[in-house]
CSV table of C-alpha atoms and ligand atoms in Angstrom, one decimal:
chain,number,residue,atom,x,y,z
O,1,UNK,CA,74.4,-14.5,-6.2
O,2,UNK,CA,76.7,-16.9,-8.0
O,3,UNK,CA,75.2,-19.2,-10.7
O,4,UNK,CA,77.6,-22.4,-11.1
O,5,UNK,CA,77.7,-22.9,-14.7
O,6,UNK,CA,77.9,-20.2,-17.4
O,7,UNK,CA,75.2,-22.7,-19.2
O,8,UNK,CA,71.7,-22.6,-18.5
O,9,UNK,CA,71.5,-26.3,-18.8
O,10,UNK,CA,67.6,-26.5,-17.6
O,11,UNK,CA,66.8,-24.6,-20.9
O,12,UNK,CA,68.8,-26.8,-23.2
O,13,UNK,CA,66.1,-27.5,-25.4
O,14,UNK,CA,64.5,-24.5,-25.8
O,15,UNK,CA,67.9,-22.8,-26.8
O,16,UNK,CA,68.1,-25.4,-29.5
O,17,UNK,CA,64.9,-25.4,-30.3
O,18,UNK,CA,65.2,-21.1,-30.8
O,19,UNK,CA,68.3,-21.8,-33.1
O,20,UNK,CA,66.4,-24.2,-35.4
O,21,UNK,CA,63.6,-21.5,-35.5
O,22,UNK,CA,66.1,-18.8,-36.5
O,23,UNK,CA,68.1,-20.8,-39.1
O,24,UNK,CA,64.8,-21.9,-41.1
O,25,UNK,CA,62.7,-18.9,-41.1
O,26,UNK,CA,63.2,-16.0,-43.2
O,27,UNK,CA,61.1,-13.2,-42.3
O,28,UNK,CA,61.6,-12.0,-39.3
O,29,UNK,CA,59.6,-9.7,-37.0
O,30,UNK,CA,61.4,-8.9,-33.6
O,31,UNK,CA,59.0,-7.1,-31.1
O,32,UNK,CA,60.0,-5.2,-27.3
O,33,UNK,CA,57.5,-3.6,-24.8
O,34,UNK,CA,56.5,-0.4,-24.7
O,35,UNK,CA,59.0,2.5,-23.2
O,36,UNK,CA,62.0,0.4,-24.2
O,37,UNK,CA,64.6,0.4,-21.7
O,38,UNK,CA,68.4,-0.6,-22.6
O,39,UNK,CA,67.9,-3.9,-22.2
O,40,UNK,CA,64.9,-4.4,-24.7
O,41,UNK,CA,66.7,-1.5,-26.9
O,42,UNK,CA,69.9,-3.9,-26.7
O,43,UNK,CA,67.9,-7.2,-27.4
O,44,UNK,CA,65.8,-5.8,-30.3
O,45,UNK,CA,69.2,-4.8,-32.1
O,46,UNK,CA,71.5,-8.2,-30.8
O,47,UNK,CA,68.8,-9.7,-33.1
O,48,UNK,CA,69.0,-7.5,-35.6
O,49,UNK,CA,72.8,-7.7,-36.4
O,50,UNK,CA,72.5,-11.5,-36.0
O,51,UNK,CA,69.4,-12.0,-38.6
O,52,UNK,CA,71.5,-9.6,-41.1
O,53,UNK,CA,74.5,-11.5,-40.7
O,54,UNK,CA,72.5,-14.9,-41.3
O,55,UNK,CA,71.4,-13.2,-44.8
O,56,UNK,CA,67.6,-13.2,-43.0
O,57,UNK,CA,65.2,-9.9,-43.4
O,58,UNK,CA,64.4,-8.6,-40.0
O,59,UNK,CA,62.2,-5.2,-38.9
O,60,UNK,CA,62.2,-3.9,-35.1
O,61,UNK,CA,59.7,-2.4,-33.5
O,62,UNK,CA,58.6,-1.6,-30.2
O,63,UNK,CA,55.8,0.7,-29.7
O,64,UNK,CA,57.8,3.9,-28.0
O,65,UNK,CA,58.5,5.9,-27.0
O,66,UNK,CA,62.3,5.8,-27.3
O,67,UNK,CA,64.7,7.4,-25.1
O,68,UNK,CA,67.0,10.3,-26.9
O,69,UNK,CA,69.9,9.2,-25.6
O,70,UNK,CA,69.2,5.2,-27.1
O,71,UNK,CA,68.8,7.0,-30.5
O,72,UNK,CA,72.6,7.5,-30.6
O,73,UNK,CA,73.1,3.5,-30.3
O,74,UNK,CA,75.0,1.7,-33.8
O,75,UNK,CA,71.3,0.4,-35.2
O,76,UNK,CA,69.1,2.5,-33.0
O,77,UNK,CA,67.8,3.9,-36.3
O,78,UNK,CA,66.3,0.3,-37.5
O,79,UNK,CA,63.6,0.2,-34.8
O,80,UNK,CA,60.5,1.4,-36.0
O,81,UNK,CA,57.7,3.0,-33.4
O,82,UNK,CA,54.2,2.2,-36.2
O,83,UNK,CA,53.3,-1.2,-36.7
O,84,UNK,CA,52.9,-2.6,-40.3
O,85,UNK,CA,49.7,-4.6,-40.3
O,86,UNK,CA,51.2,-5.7,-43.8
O,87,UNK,CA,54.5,-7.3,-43.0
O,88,UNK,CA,54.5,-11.0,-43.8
O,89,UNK,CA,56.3,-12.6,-41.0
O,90,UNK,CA,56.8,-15.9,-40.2
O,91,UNK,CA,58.7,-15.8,-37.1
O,92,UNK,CA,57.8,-13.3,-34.5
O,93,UNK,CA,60.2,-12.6,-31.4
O,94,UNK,CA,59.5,-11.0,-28.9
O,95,UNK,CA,62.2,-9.8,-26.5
O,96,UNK,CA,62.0,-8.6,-22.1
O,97,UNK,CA,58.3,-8.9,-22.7
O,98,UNK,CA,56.0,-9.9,-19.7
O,99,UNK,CA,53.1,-10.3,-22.0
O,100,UNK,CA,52.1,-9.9,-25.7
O,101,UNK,CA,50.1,-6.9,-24.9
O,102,UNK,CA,53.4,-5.5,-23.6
O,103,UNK,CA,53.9,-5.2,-27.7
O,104,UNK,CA,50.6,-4.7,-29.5
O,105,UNK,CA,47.4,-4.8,-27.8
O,106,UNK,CA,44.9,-6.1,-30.7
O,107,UNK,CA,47.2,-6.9,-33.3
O,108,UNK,CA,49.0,-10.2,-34.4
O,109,UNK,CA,51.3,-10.4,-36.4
O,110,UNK,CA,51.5,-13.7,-38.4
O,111,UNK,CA,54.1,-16.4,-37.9
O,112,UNK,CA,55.3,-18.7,-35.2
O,113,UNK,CA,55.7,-16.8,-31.6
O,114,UNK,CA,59.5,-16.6,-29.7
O,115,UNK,CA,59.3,-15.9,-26.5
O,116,UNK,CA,62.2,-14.9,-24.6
O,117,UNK,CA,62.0,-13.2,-21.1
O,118,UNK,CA,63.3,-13.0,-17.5
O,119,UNK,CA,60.2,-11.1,-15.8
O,120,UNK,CA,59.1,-14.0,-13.0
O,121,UNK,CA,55.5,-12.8,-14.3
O,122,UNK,CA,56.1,-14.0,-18.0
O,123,UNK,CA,52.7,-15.8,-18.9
O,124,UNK,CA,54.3,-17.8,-21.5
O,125,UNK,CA,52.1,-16.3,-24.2
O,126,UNK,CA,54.3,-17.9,-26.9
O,127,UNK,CA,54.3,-21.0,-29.4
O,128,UNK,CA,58.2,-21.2,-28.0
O,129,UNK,CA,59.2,-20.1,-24.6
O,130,UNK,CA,62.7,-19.4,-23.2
O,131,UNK,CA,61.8,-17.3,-19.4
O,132,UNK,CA,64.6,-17.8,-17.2
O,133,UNK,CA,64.0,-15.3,-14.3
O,134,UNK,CA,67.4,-15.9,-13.4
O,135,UNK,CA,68.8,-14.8,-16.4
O,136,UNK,CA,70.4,-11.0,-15.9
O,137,UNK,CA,69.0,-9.9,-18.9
O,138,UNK,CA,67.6,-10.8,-22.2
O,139,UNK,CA,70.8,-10.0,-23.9
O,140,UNK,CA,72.6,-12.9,-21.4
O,141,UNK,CA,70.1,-15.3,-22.9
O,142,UNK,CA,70.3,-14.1,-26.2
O,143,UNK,CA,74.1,-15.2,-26.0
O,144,UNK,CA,73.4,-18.3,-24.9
O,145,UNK,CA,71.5,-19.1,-28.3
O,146,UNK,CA,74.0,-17.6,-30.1
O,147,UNK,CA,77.0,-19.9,-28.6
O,148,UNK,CA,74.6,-22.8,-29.0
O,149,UNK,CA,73.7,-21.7,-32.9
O,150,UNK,CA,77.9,-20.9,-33.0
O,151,UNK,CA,77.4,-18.0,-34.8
O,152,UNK,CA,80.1,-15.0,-35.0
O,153,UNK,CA,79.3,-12.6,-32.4
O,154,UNK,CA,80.7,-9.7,-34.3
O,155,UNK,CA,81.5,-6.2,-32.3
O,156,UNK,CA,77.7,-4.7,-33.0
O,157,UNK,CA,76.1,-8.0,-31.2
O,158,UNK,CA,78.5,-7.5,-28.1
O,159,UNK,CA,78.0,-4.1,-27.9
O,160,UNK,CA,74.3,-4.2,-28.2
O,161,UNK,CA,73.9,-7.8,-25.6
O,162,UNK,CA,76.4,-5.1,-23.3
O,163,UNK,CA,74.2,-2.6,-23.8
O,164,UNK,CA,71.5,-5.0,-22.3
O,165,UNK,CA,73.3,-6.2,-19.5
O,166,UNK,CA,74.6,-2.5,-18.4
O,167,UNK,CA,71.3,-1.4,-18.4
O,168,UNK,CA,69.2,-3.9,-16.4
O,169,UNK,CA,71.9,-4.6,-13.7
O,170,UNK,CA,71.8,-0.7,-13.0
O,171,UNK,CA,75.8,-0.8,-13.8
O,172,UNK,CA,76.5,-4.0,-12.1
O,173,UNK,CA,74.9,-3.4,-9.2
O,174,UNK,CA,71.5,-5.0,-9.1
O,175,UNK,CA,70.6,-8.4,-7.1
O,176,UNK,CA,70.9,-9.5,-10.5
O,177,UNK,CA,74.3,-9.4,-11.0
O,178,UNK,CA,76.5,-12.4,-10.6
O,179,UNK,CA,79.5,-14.4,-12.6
O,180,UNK,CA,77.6,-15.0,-15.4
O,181,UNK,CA,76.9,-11.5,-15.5
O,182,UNK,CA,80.5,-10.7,-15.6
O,183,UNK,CA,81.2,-13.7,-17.7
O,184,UNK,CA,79.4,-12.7,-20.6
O,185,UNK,CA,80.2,-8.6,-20.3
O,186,UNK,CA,83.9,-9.6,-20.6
O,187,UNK,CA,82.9,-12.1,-23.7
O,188,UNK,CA,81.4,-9.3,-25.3
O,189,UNK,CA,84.5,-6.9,-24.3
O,190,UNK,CA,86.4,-9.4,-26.0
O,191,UNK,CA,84.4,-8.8,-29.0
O,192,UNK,CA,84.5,-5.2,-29.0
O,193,UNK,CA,82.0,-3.6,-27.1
O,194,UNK,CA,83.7,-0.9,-25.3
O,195,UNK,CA,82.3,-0.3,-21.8
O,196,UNK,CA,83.3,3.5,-21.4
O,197,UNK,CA,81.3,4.4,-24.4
O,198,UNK,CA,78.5,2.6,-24.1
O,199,UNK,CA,78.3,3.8,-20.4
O,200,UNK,CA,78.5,7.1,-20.8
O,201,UNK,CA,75.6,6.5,-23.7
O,202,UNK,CA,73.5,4.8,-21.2
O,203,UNK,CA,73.9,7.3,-17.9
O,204,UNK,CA,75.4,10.5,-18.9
O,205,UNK,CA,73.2,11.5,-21.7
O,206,UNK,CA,70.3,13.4,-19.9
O,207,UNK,CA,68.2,15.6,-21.4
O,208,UNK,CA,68.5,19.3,-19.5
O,209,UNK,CA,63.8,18.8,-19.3
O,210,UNK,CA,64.7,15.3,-18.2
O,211,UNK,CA,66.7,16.6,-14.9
O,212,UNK,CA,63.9,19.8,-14.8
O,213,UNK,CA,61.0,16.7,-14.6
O,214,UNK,CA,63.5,14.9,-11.7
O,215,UNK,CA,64.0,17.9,-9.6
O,216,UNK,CA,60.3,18.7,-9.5
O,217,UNK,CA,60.1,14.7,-8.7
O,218,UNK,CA,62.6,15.0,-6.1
O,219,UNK,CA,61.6,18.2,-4.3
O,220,UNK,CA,58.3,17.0,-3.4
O,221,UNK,CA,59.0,13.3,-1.7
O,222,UNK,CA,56.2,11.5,0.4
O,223,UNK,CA,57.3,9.0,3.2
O,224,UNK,CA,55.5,6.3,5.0
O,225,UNK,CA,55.4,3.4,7.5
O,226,UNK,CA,58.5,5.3,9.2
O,227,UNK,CA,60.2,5.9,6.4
O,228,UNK,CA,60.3,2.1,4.7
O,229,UNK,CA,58.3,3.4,1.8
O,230,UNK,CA,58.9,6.7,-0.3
O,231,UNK,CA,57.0,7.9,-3.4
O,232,UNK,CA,57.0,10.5,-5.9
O,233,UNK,CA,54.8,11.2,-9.1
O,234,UNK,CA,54.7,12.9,-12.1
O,235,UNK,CA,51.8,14.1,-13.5
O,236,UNK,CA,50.4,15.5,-16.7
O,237,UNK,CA,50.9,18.8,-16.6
O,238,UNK,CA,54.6,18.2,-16.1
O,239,UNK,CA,55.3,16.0,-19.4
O,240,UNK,CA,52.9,18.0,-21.9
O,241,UNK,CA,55.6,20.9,-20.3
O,242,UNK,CA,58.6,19.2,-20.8
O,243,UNK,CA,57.6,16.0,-22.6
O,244,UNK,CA,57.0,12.5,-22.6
O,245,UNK,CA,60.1,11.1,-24.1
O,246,UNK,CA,62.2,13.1,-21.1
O,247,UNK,CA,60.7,10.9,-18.2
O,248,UNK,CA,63.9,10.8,-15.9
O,249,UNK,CA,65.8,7.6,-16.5
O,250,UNK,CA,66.2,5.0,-13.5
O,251,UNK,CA,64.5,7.2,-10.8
O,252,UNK,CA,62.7,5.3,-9.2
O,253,UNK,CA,65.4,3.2,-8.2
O,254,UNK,CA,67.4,6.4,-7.0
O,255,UNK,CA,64.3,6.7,-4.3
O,256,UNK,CA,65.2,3.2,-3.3
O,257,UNK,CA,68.7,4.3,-2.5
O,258,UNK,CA,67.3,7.1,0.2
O,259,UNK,CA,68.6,5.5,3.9
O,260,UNK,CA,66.1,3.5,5.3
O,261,UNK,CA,63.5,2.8,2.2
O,262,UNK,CA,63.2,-0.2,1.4
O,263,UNK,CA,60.7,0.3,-1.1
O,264,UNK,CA,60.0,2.9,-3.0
O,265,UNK,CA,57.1,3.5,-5.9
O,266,UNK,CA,57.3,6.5,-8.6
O,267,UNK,CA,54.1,7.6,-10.2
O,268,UNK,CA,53.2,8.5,-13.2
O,269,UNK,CA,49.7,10.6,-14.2
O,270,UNK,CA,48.8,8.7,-17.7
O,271,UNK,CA,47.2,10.9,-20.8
O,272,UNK,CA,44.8,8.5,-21.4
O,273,UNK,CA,43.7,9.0,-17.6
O,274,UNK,CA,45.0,6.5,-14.9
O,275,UNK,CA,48.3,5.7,-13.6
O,276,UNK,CA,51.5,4.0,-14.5
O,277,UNK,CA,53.9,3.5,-11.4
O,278,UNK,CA,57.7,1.5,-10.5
O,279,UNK,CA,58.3,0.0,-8.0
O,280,UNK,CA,61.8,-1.2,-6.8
O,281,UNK,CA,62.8,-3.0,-3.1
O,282,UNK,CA,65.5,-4.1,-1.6
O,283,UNK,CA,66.9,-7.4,-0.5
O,284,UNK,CA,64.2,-10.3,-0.1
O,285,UNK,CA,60.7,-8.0,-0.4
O,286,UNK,CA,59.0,-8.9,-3.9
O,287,UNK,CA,57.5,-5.9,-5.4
O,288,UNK,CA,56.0,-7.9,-8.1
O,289,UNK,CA,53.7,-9.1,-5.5
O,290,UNK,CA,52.5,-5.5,-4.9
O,291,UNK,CA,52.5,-5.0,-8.7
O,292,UNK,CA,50.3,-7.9,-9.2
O,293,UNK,CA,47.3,-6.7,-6.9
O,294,UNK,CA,47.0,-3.8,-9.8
O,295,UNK,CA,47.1,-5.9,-12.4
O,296,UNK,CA,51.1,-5.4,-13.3
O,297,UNK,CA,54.7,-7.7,-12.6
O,298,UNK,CA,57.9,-7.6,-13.2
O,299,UNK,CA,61.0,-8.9,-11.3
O,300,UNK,CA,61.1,-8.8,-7.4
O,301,UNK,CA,62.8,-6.1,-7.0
O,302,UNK,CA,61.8,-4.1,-10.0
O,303,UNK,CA,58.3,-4.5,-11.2
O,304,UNK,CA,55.4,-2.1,-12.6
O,305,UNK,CA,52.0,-1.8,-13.5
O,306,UNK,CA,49.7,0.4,-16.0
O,307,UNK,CA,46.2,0.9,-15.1
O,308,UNK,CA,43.6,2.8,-16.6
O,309,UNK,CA,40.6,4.9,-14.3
O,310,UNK,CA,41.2,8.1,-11.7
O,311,UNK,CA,45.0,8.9,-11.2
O,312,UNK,CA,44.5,10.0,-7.8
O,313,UNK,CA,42.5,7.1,-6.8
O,314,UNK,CA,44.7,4.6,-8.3
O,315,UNK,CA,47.9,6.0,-6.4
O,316,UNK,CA,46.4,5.9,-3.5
O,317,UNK,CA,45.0,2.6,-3.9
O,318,UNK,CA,48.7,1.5,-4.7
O,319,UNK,CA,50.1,3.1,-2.1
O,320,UNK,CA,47.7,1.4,1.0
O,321,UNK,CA,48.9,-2.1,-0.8
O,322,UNK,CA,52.6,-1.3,-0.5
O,323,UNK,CA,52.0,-0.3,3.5
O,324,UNK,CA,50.0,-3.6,4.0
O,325,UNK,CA,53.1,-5.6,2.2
O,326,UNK,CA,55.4,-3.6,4.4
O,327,UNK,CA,53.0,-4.3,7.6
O,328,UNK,CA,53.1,-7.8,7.0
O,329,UNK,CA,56.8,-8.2,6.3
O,330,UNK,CA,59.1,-6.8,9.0
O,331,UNK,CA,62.4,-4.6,8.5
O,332,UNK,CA,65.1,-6.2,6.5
O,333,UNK,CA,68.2,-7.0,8.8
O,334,UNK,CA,70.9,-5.0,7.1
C,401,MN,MN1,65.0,-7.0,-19.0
């Protein structure tokens, strides 16, 4: 994909708009979704080091739980996993989330709402919205109100946006990736972030339970419609073994790279009864659209859902949508 200008134009305003918001308030709240990836983790702390450097207060928190290998991350430490009922905010932003119950289901904190998102299911929950779907990554857009503000992007924000962008393109490899992609990664190489570290933080720091949890993943792999859909899922028993905070990193989209998938769904049994699944596709079929019929979105080629009810039921339910997509939408060429 190429993207003509490194300047979102179309969301002009908004950017402004964003750095007004972040120059007059003072107490700030920055929010991500629950089971943080790199590029919420990298958002959250872009923020952070901006808000300090602007001599603004700012708290982090997402609800968890956070990966062991993010924990190693300049900042990491700052994001808090309880929410303080207390905190007197007057800005909230809230960063890669779909929704506002992505955050806190129930609870508001008080101030004006930011919004800023690149799921293609964003609802626009916000006072102030900035979803560009075609954005790579929070952390590209997060740039682009930076640059606009012309404030310093000192080597802590470039690492972190890096961190963001590293993370959601799958290493530069996603449909996601194009020159604006590269673009900004090299601005923020140019500003220190160094790519060997922060790769080998983001993909070759596994926990020895989280590759026990993959193998057992892996060794039991269910194909259908010829081989155009594969699944996997871990239940229960397997995480109160080896726990929670090990769920294998990026599986799901390792199942996508079997020969002949073209989609492929990873399960997850829920404590709180029900299921949790990802989904990833190739090429033009939109997973969201499966995603959606459960209640869940995303991206189109990355999407999830979280539904409570039978496990067992709900997967299969899931699955006999993802064979009716697949019915109805013929082989990719490749
Ligand atoms: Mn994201």
């Amino acid at each position: 994909m190429i993207k003509h200008a490194l300047y979102p134009r179309a969301f002009s305003k908004v950017i402004r708009k964003i750095g007004d918001i972040l120059k007059s308030g003072r107490i700030f709240f920055v929010g991500g979704h629950v089971r943080p990836d790199g590029d919420c983790i990298g958002s959250l702390l872009a923020f952070y080091f901006l808000l300090k450097n602007m001599g603004k207060q700012a708290r982090l928190y997402t609800a968890g739980p956070i990966p062991e290998y993010f924990r190693l991350f300049p900042g990491a430490d700052k994001i808090e996993t309880s929410f303080d009922k207390n905190y007197p905010s007057d800005v909230c932003i809230f960063v890669d989330c779909g929704s506002r119950d992505r955050v806190i289901e129930g609870e508001r904190p008080p101030g004006i709402f930011v919004n800023i998102d690149h799921h293609k299911s964003n609802d626009e929950f916000a006072d102030v919205n900035y979803v560009d779907p075609e954005a790579t990554a929070v952390g590209e857009q997060i740039y682009h109100i930076i640059t606009a503000m012309r404030e310093t992007v000192t080597p802590d924000i470039a690492s972190s946006i890096y961190l963001s962008l590293l993370s959601d393109t799958g290493g530069f490899r996603f449909s996601n990736t194009d020159n604006v992609t590269f673009s900004v990664a090299a601005e923020m190489v140019k500003h220190g972030a160094d790519p060997a570290r922060i790769a080998e933080m983001v993909f070759e720091n596994r926990t020895p339970e989280s590759i026990t949890i993959k193998g057992k993943a892996l060794s039991d792999l269910h194909y259908e419609c010829e081989g155009r859909l594969v699944w996997s899922e871990i239940l229960q028993d397997t995480y109160k073994q080896f726990g929670e905070e090990n769920e294998p990193e990026s599986l799901v989209g390792e199942l996508r790279g079997v020969s002949g998938v073209e989609i492929s769904i990873l399960f997850h049994e829920i404590q709180e009864g029900g299921m949790r699944a990802g989904l990833r596709s190739r090429g033009a079929l939109d997973v969201s659209e499966i995603a959606f019929q459960m209640g869940g979105g995303g991206h189109a080629n990355a999407s999830g859902c979280y539904v409570k009810g039978n496990y067992a039921a709900l997967r299969d339910r899931l699955v006999s949508f993802a064979v009716e997509y697949l019915e109805k939408n013929k082989r990719e060429a490749r």
